[in-house]
mmCIF file of C-alpha atoms in Angstrom:
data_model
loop_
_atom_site.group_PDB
_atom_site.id
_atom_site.type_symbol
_atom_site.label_atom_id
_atom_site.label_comp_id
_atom_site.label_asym_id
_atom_site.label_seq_id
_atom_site.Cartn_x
_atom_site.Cartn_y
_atom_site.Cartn_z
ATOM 1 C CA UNK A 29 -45.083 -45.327 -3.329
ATOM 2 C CA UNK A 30 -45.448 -48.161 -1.616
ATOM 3 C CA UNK A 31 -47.401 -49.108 1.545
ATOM 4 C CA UNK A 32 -45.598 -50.603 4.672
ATOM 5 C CA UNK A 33 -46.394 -52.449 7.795
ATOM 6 C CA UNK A 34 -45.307 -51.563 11.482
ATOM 7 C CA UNK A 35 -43.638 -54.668 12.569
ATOM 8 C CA UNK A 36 -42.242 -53.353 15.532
ATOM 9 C CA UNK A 37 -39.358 -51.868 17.386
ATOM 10 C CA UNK A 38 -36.136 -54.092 18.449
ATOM 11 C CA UNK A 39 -32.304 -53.016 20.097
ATOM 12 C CA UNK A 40 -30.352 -53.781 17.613
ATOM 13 C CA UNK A 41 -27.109 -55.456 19.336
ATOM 14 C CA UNK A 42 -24.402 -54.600 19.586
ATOM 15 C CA UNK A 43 -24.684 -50.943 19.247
ATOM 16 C CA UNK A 44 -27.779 -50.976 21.463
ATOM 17 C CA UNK A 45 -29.489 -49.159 18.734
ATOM 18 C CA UNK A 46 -33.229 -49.154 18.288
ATOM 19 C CA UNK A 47 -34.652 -49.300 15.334
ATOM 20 C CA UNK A 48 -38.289 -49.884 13.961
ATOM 21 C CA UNK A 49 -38.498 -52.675 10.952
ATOM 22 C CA UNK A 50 -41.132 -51.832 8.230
ATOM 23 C CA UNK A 51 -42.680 -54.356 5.738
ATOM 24 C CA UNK A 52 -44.228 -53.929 2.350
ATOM 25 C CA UNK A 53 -47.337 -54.812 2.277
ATOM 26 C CA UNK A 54 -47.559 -56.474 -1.288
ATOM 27 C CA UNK A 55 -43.830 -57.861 -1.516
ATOM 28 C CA UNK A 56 -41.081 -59.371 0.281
ATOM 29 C CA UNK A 57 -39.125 -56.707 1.363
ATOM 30 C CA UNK A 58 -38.287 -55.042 5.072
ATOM 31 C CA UNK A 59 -36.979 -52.216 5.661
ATOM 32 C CA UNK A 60 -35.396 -51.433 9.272
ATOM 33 C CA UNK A 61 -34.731 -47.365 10.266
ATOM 34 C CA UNK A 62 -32.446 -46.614 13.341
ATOM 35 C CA UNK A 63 -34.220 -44.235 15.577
ATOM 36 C CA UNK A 64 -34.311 -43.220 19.349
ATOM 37 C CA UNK A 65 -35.283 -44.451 22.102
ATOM 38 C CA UNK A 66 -38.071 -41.796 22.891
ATOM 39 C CA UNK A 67 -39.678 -42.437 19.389
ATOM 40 C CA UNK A 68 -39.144 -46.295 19.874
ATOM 41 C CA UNK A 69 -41.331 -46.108 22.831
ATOM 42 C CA UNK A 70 -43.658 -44.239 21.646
ATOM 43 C CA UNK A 71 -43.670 -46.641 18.840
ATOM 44 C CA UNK A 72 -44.113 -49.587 21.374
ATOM 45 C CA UNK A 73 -46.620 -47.908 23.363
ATOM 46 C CA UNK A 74 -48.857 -47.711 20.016
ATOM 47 C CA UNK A 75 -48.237 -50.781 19.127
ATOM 48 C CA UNK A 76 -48.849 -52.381 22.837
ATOM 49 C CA UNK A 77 -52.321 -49.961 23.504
ATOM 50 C CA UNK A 78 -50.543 -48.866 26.489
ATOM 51 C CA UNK A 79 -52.190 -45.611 27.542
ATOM 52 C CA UNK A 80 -49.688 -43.418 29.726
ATOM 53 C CA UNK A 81 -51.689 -40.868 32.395
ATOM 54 C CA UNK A 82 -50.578 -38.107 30.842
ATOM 55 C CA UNK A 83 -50.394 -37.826 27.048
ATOM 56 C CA UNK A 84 -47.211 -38.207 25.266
ATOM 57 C CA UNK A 85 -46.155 -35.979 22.673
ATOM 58 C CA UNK A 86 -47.381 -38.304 19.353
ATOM 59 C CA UNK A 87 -50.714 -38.461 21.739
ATOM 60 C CA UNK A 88 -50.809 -34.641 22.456
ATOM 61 C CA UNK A 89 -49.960 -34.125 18.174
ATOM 62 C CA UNK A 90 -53.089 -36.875 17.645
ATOM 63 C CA UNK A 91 -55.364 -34.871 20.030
ATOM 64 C CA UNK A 92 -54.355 -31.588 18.701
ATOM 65 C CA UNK A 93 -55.310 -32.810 15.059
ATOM 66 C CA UNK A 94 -58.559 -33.810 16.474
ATOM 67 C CA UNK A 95 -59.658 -30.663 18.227
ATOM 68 C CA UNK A 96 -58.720 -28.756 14.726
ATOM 69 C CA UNK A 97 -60.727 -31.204 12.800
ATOM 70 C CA UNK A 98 -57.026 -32.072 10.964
ATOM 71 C CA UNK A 99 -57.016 -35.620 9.236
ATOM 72 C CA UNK A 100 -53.868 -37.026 9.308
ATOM 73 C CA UNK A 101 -54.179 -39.016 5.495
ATOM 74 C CA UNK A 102 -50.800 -40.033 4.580
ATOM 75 C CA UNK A 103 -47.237 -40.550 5.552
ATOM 76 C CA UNK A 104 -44.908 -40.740 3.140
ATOM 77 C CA UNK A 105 -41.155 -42.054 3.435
ATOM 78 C CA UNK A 106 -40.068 -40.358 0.986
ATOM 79 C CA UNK A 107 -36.102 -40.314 0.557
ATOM 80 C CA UNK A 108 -33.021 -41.384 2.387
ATOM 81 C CA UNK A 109 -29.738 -39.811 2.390
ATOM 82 C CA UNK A 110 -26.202 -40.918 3.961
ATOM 83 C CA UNK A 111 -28.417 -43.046 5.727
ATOM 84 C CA UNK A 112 -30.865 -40.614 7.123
ATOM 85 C CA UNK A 113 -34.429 -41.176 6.128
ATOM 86 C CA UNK A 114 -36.539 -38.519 5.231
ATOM 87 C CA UNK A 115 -40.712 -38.462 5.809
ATOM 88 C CA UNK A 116 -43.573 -36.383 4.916
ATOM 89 C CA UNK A 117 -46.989 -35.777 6.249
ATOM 90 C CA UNK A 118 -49.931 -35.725 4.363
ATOM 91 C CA UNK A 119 -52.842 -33.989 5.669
ATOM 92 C CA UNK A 120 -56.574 -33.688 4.385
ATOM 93 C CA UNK A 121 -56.407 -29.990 3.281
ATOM 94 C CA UNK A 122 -53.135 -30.761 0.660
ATOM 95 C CA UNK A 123 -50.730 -29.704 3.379
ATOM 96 C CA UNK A 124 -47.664 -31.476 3.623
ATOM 97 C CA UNK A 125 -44.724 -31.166 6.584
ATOM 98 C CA UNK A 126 -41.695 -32.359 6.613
ATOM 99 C CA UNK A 127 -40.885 -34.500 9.386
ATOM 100 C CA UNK A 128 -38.722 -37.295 10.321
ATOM 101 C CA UNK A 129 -39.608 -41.070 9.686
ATOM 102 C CA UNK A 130 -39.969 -42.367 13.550
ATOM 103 C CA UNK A 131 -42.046 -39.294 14.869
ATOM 104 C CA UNK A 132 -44.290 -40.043 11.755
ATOM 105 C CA UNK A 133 -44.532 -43.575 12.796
ATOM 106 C CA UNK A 134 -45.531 -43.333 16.053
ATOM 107 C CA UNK A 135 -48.157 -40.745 14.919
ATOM 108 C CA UNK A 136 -49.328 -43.107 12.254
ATOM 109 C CA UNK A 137 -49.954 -45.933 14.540
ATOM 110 C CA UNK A 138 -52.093 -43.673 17.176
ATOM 111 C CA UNK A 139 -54.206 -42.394 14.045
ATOM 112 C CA UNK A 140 -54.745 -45.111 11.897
ATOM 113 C CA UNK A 141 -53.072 -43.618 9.002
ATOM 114 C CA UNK A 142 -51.891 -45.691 6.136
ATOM 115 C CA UNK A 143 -47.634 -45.521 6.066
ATOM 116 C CA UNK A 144 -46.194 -45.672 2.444
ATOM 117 C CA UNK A 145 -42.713 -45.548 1.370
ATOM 118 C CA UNK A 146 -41.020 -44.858 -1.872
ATOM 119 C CA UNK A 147 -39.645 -46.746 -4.699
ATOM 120 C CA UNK A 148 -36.419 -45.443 -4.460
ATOM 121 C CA UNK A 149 -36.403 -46.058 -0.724
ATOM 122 C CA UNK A 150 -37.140 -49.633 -0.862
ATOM 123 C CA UNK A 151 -34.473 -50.005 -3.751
ATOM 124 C CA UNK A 152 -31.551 -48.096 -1.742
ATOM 125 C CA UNK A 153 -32.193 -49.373 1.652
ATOM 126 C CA UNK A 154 -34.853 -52.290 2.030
ATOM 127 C CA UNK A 155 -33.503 -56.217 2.781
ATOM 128 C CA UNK A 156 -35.869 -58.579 0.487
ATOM 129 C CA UNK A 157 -36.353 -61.790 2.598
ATOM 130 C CA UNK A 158 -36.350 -64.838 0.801
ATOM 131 C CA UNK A 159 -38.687 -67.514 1.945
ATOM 132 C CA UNK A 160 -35.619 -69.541 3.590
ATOM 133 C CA UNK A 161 -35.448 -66.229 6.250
ATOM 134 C CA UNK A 162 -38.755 -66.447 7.041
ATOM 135 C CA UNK A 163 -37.973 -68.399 10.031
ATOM 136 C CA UNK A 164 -35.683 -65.061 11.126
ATOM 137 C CA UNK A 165 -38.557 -62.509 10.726
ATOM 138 C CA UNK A 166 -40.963 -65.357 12.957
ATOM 139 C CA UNK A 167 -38.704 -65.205 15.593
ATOM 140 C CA UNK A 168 -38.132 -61.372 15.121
ATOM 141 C CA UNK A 169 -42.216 -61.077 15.356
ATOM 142 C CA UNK A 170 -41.820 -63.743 18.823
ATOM 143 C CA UNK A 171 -39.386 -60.696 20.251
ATOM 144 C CA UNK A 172 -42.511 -58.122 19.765
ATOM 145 C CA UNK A 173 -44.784 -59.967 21.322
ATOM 146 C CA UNK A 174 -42.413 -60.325 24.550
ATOM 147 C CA UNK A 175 -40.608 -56.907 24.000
ATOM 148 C CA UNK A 176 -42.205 -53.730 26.651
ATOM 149 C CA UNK A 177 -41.430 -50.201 26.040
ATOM 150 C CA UNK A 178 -39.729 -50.039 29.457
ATOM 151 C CA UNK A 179 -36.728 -52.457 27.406
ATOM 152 C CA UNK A 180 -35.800 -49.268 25.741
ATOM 153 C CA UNK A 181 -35.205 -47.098 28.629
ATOM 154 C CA UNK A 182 -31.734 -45.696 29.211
ATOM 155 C CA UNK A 183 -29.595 -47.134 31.742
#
């Protein structure tokens, strides 16, 4: 396993498709995962600090771990399949649940927990960047800094 980086959420164009791009921490490669536009909020929000008035469903998961005195330790990408990516969540007391990549993202970010993804993953689906990119993945990073979670509203 590998550990990864939140970079952020984007629309991909032209489908109109968000999706959240992941980095590994010690090497050069990114990998991007289509998700929703709920989760991509709720990925933003994290990201951002925004605090809604009521909690949102990754919040009301975070507070629920807290009250049971659950620690959140791990998540784990841990496959991908016809495209679908697969996660698991790794808690203090050994349990592990199944649950998909973006939900575990957005969960991640709100608890501090460390997001790693496999070797097999990384190999199937992740886009090394060589160095002459890197001026693609700045201005990708410029886009999160001016992107809100209201862009990924429905219209």
């Amino acid at each position: 396993m590998r550990e990864v980086d939140v970079m952020g959420v984007r629309v991909e164009m032209p489908s109109n498709q968000p999706i959240v791009l992941l980095r590994e921490v010690s090497g050069d490669r990114y990998l991007p995962i289509w998700i929703g536009a709920v989760e991509a909020t709720a990925i933003a929000f994290a990201q951002q600090g925004v605090v809604p008035p009521r909690p949102l469903t990754h919040d009301l998961m975070k507070d629920i771990l807290a009250a049971t005195g659950s620690e959140l330790t791990q998540v784990r990408i841990t496959d991908v399949k016809d495209g679908v990516f697969y996660a698991t969540l790794v808690f203090g007391s050994g349990a592990e649940v199944s649950a998909r990549p973006s939900d575990s993202i957005a969960l991640a970010l709100r608890t501090g927990t460390s997001i790693f993804c496999s070797e097999d993953v990384l190999d199937e689906a992740g886009l090394a960047v060589p160095a002459e990119q890197e001026d693609e993945v700045e201005r990708f990073r410029e886009f999160l800094d001016h992107v809100s979670p209201e862009d990924f509203e429905a219209h």
